Structures are given as C-alpha cells and as structure tokens.
Coordinates of C-alpha atoms in Angstrom, one line a residue:
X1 CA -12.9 7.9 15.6
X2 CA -12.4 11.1 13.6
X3 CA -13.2 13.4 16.8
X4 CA -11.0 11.2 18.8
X5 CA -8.2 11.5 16.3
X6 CA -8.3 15.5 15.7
X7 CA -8.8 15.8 19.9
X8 CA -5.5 13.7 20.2
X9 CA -3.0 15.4 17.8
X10 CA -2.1 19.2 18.4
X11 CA -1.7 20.0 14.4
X12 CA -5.4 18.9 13.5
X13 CA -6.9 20.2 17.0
X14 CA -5.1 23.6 15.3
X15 CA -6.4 23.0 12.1
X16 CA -10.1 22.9 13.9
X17 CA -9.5 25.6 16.4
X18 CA -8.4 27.6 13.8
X19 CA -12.5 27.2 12.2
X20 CA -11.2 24.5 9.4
X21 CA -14.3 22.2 8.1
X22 CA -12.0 19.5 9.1
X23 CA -12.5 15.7 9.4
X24 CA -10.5 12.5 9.4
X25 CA -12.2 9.5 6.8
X26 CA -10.7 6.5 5.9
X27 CA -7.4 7.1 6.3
X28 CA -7.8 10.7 4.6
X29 CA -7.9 14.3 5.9
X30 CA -10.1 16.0 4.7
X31 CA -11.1 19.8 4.6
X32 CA -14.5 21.1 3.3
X33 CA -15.3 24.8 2.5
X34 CA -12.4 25.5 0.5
X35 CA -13.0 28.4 -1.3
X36 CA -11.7 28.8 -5.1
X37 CA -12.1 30.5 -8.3
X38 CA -13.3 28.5 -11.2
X39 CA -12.8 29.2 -15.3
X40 CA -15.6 31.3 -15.3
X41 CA -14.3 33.4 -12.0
X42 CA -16.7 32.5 -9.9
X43 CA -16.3 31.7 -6.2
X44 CA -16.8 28.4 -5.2
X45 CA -16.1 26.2 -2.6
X46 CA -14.5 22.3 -2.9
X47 CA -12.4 20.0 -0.9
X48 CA -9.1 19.2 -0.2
X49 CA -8.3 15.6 0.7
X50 CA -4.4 15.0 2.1
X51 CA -3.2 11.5 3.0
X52 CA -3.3 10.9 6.9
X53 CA 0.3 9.6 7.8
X54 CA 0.0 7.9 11.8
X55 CA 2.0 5.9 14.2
X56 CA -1.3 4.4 15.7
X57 CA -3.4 7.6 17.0
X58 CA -0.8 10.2 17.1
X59 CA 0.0 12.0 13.4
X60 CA 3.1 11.8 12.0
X61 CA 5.6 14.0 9.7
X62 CA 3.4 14.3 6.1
X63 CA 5.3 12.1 3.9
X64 CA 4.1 13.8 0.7
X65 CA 3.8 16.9 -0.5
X66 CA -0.1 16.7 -2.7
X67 CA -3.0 16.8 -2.2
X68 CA -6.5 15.7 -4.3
X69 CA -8.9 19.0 -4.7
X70 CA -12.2 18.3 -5.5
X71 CA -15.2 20.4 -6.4
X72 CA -13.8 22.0 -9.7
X73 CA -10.4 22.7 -10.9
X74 CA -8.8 25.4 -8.9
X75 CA -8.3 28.8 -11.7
X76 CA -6.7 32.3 -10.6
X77 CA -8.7 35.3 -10.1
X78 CA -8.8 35.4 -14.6
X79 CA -10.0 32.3 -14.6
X80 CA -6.7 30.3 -16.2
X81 CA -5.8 26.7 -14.1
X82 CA -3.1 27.8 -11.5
X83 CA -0.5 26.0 -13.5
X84 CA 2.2 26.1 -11.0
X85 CA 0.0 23.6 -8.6
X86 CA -2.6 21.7 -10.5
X87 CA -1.2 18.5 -12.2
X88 CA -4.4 18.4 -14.4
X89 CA -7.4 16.2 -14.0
X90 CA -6.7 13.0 -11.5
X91 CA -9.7 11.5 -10.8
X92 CA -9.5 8.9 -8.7
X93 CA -11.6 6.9 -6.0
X94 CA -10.3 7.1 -3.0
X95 CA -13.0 4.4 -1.4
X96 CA -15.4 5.9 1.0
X97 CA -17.2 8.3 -0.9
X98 CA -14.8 10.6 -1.5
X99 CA -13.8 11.3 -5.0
X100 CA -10.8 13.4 -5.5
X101 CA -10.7 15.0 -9.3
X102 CA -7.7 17.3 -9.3
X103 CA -4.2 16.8 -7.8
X104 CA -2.3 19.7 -6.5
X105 CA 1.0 19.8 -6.0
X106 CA 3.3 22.2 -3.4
X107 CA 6.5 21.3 -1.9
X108 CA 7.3 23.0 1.7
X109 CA 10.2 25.4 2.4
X110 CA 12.8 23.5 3.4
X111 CA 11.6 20.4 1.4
X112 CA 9.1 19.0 4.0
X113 CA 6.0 19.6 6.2
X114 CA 6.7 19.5 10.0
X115 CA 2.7 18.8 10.4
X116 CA -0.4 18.6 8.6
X117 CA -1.5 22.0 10.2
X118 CA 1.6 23.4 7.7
X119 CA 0.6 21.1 5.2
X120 CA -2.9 22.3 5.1
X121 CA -2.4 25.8 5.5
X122 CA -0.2 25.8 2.6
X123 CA -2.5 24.6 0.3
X124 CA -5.3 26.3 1.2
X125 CA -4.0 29.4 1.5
X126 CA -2.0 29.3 -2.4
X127 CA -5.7 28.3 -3.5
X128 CA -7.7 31.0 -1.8
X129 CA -5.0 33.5 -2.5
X130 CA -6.7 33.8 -5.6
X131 CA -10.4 34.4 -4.1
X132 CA -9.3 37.2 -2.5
X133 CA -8.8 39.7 -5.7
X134 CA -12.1 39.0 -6.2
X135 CA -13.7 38.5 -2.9
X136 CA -11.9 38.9 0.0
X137 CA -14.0 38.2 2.4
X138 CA -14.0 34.3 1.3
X139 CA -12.5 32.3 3.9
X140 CA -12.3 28.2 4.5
X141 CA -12.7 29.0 8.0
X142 CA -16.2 29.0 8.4
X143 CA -15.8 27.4 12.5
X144 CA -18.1 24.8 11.3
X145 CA -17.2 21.0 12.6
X146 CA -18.1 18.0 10.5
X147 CA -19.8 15.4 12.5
X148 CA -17.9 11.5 12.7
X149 CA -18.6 10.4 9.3
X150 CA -22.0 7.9 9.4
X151 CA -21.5 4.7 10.7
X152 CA -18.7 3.0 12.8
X153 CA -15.4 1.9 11.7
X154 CA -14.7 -2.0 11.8
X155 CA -11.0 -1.3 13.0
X156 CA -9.6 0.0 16.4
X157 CA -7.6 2.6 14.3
X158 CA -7.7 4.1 10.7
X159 CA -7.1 2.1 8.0
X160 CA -4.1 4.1 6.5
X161 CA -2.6 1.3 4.1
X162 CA -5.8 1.6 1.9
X163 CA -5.3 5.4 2.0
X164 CA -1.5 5.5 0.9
X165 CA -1.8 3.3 -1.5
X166 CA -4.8 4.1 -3.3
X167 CA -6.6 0.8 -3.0
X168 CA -10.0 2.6 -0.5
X169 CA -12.2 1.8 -3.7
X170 CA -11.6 -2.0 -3.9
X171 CA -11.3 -2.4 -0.1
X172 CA -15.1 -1.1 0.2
X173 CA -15.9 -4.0 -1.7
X174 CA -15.1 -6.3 1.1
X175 CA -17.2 -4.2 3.5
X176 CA -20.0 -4.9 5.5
X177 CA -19.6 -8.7 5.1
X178 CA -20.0 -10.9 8.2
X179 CA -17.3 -13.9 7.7
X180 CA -17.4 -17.4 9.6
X181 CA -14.3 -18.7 10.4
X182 CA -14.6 -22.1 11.1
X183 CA -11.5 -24.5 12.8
X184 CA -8.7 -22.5 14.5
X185 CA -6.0 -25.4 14.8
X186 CA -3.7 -23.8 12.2
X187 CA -5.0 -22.4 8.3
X188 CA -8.1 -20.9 10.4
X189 CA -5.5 -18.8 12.8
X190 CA -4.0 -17.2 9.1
X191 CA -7.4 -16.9 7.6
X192 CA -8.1 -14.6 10.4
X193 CA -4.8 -13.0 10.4
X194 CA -5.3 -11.7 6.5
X195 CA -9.3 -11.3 7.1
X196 CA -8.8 -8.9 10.1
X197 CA -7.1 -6.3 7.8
X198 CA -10.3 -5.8 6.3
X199 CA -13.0 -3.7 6.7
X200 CA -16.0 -6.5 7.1
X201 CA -18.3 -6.0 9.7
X202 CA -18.1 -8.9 11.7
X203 CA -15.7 -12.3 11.9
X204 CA -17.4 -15.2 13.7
X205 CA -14.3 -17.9 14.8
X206 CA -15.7 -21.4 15.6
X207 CA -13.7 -24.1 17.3
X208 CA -13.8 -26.0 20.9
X209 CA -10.9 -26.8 21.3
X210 CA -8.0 -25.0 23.8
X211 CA -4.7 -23.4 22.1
X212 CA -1.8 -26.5 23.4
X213 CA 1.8 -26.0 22.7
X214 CA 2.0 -28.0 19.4
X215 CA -0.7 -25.5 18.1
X216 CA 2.0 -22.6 18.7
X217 CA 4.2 -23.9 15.7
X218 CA 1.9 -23.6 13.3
X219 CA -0.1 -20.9 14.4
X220 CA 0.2 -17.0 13.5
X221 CA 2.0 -14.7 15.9
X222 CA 4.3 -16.1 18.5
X223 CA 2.1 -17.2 22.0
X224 CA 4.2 -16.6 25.1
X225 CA 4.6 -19.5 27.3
X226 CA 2.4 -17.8 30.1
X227 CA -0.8 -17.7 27.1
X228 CA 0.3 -21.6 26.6
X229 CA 0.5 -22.1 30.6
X230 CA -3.2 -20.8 30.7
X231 CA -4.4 -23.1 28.2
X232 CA -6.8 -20.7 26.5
X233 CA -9.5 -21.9 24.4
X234 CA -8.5 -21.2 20.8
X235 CA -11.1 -19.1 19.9
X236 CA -10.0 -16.6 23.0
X237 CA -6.9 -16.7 22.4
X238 CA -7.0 -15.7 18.4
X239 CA -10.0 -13.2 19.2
X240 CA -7.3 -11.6 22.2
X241 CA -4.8 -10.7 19.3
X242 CA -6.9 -9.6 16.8
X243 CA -9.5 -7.6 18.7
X244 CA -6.6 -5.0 19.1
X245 CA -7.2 -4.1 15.2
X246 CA -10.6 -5.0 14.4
X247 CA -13.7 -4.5 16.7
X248 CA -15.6 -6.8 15.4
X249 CA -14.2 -10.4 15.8
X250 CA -17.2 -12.4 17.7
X251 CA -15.4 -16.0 19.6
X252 CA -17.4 -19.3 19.5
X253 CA -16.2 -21.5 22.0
X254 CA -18.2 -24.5 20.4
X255 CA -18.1 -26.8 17.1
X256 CA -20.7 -26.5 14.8
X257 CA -23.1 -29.7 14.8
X258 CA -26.7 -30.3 13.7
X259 CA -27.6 -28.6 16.9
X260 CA -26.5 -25.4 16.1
X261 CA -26.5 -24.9 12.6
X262 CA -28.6 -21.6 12.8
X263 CA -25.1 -20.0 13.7
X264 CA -24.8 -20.5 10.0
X265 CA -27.9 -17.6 9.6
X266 CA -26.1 -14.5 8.9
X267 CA -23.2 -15.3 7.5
X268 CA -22.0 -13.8 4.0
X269 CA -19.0 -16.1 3.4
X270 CA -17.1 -19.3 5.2
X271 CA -13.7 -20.8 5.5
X272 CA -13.9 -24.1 6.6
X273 CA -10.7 -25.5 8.0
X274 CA -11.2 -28.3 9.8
X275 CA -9.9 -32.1 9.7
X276 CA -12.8 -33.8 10.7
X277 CA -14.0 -35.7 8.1
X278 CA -17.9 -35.9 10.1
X279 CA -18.2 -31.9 10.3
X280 CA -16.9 -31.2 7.1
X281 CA -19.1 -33.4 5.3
X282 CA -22.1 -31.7 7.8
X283 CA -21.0 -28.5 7.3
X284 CA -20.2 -28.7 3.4
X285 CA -24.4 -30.1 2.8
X286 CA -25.6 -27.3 5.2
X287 CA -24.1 -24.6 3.6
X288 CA -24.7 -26.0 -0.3
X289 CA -28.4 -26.6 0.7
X290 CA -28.2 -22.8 1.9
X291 CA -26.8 -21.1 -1.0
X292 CA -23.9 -20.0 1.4
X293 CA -20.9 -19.3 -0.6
X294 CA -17.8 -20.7 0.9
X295 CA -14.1 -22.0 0.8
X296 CA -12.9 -25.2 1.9
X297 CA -9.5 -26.2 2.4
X298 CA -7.3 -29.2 3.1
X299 CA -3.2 -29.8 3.4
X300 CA -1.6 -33.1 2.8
X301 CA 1.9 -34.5 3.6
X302 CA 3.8 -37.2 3.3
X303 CA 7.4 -38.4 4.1
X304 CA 9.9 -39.7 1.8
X305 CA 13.5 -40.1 2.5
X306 CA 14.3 -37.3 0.4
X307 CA 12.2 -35.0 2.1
X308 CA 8.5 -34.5 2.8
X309 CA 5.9 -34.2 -0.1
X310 CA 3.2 -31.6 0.8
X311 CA 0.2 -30.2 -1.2
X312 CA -2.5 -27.8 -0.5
X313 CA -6.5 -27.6 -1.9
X314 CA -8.2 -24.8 -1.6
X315 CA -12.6 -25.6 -3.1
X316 CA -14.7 -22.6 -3.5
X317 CA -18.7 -23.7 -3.3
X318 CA -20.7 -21.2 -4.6
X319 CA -24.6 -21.2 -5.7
X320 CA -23.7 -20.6 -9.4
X321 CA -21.5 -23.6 -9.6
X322 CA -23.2 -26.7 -11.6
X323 CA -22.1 -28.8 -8.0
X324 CA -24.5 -26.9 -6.4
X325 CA -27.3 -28.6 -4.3
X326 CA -25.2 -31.9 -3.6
X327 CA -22.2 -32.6 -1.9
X328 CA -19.2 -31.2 -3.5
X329 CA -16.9 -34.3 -5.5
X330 CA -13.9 -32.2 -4.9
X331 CA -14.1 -32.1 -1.1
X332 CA -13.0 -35.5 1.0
X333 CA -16.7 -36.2 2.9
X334 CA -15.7 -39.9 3.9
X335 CA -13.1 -41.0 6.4
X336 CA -9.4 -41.0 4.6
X337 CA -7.6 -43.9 4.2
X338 CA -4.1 -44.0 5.4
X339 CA -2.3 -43.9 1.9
X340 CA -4.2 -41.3 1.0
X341 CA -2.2 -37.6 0.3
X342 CA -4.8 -36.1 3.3
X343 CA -4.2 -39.0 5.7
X344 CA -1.6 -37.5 7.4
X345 CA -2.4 -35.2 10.5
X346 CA 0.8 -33.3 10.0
X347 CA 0.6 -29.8 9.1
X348 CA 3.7 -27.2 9.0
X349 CA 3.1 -23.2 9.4
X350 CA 3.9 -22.6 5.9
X351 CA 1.4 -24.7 4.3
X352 CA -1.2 -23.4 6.5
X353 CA -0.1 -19.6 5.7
X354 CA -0.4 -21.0 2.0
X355 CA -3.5 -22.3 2.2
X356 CA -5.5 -19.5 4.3
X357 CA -3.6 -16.8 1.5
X358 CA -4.9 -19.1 -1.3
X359 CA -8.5 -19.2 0.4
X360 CA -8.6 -15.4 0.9
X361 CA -7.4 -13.9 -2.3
X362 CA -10.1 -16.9 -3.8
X363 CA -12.5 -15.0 -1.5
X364 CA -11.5 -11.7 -2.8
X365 CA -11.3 -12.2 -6.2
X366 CA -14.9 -13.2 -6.1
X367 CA -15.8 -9.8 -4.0
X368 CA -14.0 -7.9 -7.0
X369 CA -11.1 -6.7 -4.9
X370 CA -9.1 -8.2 -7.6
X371 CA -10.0 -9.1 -11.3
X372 CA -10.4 -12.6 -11.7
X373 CA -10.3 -13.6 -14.9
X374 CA -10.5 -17.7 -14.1
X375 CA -13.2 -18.3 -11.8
X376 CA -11.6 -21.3 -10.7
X377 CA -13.2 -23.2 -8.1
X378 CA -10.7 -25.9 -7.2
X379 CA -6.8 -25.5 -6.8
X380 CA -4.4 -27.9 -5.6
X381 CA -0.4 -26.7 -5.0
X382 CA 2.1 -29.3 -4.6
X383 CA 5.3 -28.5 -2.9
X384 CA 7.8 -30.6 -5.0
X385 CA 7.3 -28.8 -8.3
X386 CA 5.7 -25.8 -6.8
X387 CA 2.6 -26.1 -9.2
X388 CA -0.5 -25.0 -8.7
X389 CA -3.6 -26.2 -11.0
X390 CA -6.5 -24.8 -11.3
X391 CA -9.4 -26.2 -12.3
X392 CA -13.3 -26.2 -11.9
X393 CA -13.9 -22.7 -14.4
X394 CA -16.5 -20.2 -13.9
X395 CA -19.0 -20.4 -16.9
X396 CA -17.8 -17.9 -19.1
X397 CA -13.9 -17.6 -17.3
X398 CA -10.9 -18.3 -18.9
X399 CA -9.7 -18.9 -22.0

C-alpha cells in the first residue's frame, strides 16, 4: 500500500523522485536519512514523521503545520536546540513502531502547505540547513527507496483516523486478532460495522439466513431495494459493504451446530448475537469448555400503553471468570417464556446499535484499548431510566 500510495500522488512521487528515503506507515509519512546536528555537533541522521491527510488514495492539503523528529533532538551547527522549531521533547507512540521524540514546528508562507512535497521540503531543509556549516555535503537525499513496511495492512486504505488523532498505540492492541461474528439479523450487522474499523486480521460472520426487508430497519447502512430484490444471504450482503474497508472479512453462509464446531478453532474473540435459545446454549458450553473468550448479548422489549420498555444485556465469558467451565447463570440457555423481558422477538435499530457498541468497547476494554477499571462482566441497560448496571467484577476491579 505504501508504493501504491506514493505512485498515485504527484507530491510524494516528487518527494521520491527527488531521492527522499520516503515511505507511507499507518497513516504517517515518513522520511528516513534526515541529516542533523546534535548537542555535541555531530552529524547524524533521524526521521521525520508528518501526519498523512487523504481523501481515500489521493493526498490532500496538509492540515497542520508539525512534524515529530526522531533520532535526537535537532541542534544548530554550535550545538544549541534550534529553538525557533523544536517544541522540546514530545515523545509519543505513534502505533506501529514508530516512535516520534521531538516535535518541530514551521508554519508555511502564506499560512499553509499546498502539498506534502512543500511540507517536507520545508522541514528538512530548516533542519539540514544547519549540517551544512559543518558538512555540506550531507544530504537526505540519498535515492534510496524503503521497501512496503513488513506485513499487509488489514484495510483497503490507510488508517488515517488512528494517525490524526494519536490513538496508533492503542489501536495495535487490537491487531492481529481473528473475531467470529456470529448472527447477522441485527446487533451482529453493528458489531461488524464498529469491528471493521479495526485493524484485526480476520472477521469470520456466521449466519444462514438471507437479508429480507424487515432486516433492512434494523440493520446498519441503508440496503437499496435492488440488494432486498435479490435476497442476498446475510452474510454476503454485510461482507459486500464492508469488504470495501477491511480485506479481511471471511462470509459463512451456515449456522454453527455440533457439526461444525471446529470453525470455532482459530478464533481469538466472539460475539454471539443470536435468538435462538438451542444455539446459544450450544455455542455458550463450546466456547466455555474452550477457554474462548467471548461476549453475549440479548435485547428485550415490551409494550405498555405509555410506550415500549426496552433493555439490553451485554455477558462477557472469559476463562478467568469463577463461571468458567459451566454454563454461564447470566445467559438465558432454556426456551423464554412469554412474560419474560426477552420473550419478545421485537428489536429496534437503536437497541441493536446499543448493544453491538456495548459489546465492543467491553471487548476493547479487555484488549487494553481503553482502561478498564471495572472488569465487569455482565451489564444490563434499561430504556425507561436510562441505567445501566454493572455487575459480575473482575477480581481485583473496582472499588
């Protein structure tokens, strides 16, 4: 992706032409070989790591005027910090691998960059403006070309939210997991809408069932009454949409029963949202006898003649739990009687956006994308006072 990208757009094809160590990383540009003069006035060489602003592929106007230097802190040819552009030590983790320590600051004539050719430029050239009373030979364009970084991006395009808003760091903490999806009918459709922003390696979706009209109103994204006219299983429907951002979204056209259970093998993490009482209760034993860490969720709803009551439980299952090993008392396993909250088959797109965002933050919390200070392993919402409790602690969690 990173020689496709600098191929594609005119200022970092220049920037390369021109013999700039130049590469695109997760949502960063990045430009190696930078020569500067330390506090001992040596010549040395570090990076400089810019923000990639895009409109898909194509780059867009710079829409800041810093940069992160790393490698040492930039000094004039007597060795004293170049005051007028280093902001002083910054050293942040910008996910990835790269590490930026120092942030410079330069603002354009005229108050903004046209490209990231001028952007670049400018910085490099106010830093190695310096090397040259003491070497002038020293140049950061050496004609050498990085090499795609290692490894293959899980997205169709660069990931340039992590990257603006400093967040690279936690979102590698969510990489390289291979997530099950598992019912598509409506929470399953939003847990696959917030999972596909993130950079896991693979999302298996599981369900037999084709994508009707009723499923449309409850469903993420708007289906166009030609998708409804084909009557498209829901599995290739969901996996149409969202293989446009992440490559690595793997459809199931088939329930999981006792005869295919080993689908189950290399998964890292589940969501189970599904409404059948016989494959949860399958599905919930198989994955506790497995160790395999997941999240189960269930809406109910009910009408009054005031309006409709509505609540939402989301149950993580993991192997530290003390429930571990046996069927989980918070999850419904037997057939629901009719009074009960879950009885009811209705579901409304905002309770299954709730409960799919409840489910995934749960998930990320325990990946350590955010601090979790709980633990809490059961949660129940209810629509009338807009409470949520949480219950079910982590050992050690909470006060």
């Amino acid at each position: 992706m990173s020689r496709q990208l600098i191929s594609r757009n005119p200022d970092l094809a220049r920037l390369e032409a021109e013999g700039y160590d130049v590469s695109v990383e997760g949502g960063f540009l990045v430009v190696r070989g930078v020569p500067f003069v330390d506090a001992a006035r040596r010549v040395r060489r570090g990076l400089v790591i810019s923000r990639l602003d895009l409109a898909g592929d194509r780059t867009i106007k710079p829409r800041d005027h810093f940069v992160w230097f790393a490698g040492g802190e930039p000094c004039d040819a007597l060795g004293r910090p170049i005051g007028e552009m280093v902001n002083g030590r910054a050293r942040s983790n910008l996910g990835g691998g790269l590490i930026g320590e120092y942030m410079l600051c330069s603002r354009a004539v005229g108050g903004e960059y046209p490209d990231f050719h001028a952007k670049i430029t400018t910085f490099v050239n106010q830093v190695t403006a310096h090397v040259h009373v003491i070497d002038p030979t020293a140049t950061a364009r050496s004609g050498h070309v990085v090499a795609a970084p290692v490894g293959r991006s899980p997205f169709a395009y660069v990931d340039t939210a992590s990257s603006r808003h400093g967040i690279g760091a936690f979102s590698d903490r969510l990489a390289g997991q291979s997530i099950g999806i598992v019912g598509l009918g409506g929470t399953g459709g939003y847990v696959l809408d917030l999972v596909a922003k993130c950079p896991v390696s693979r999302i298996h979706l599981f369900d037999d069932d084709r994508m009707e009209q009723h499923n449309a109103f409850r469903a993420p994204g708007a289906a166009s009454i030609d998708d409804l006219r084909g009557l498209p299983s829901k599995v290739a429907h969901f996996e149409a949409i969202y293989s446009r951002m992440h490559v690595g979204i793997v459809a199931h056209e088939e329930r999981l029963d006792r005869a295919n259970l080993h689908m189950l093998d290399h998964l890292d993490f589940v969501f189970l949202c599904v409404d059948s009482a016989a494959s949860r209760s399958l599905l919930v034993a198989e994955m506790e006898r497995r160790g395999l860490p997941f999240v189960d969720v269930g809406i109910g709803m009910q009408a009054t003649a005031e309006g409709l009551l509505g609540t939402v439980r989301v149950t993580t299952v993991t192997p530290d739990m003390p429930h571990a090993g046996r069927p989980h008392p918070r999850i419904p396993m037997e057939a629901i009687l009719e009074d009960d909250p879950y009885g009811s088959a209705a579901q409304v797109a905002d309770l299954n956006s709730l409960a799919a965002t409840l489910a995934v933050m749960r998930w990320k919390r325990r990946a350590g994308f955010y601090l979790d200070l709980a633990g809490e392993h059961h949660s129940v919402f209810t629509v009338d006072g807009n409470h949520i409790l949480g219950e079910d602690h982590a050992v050690g969690a909470g006060s």
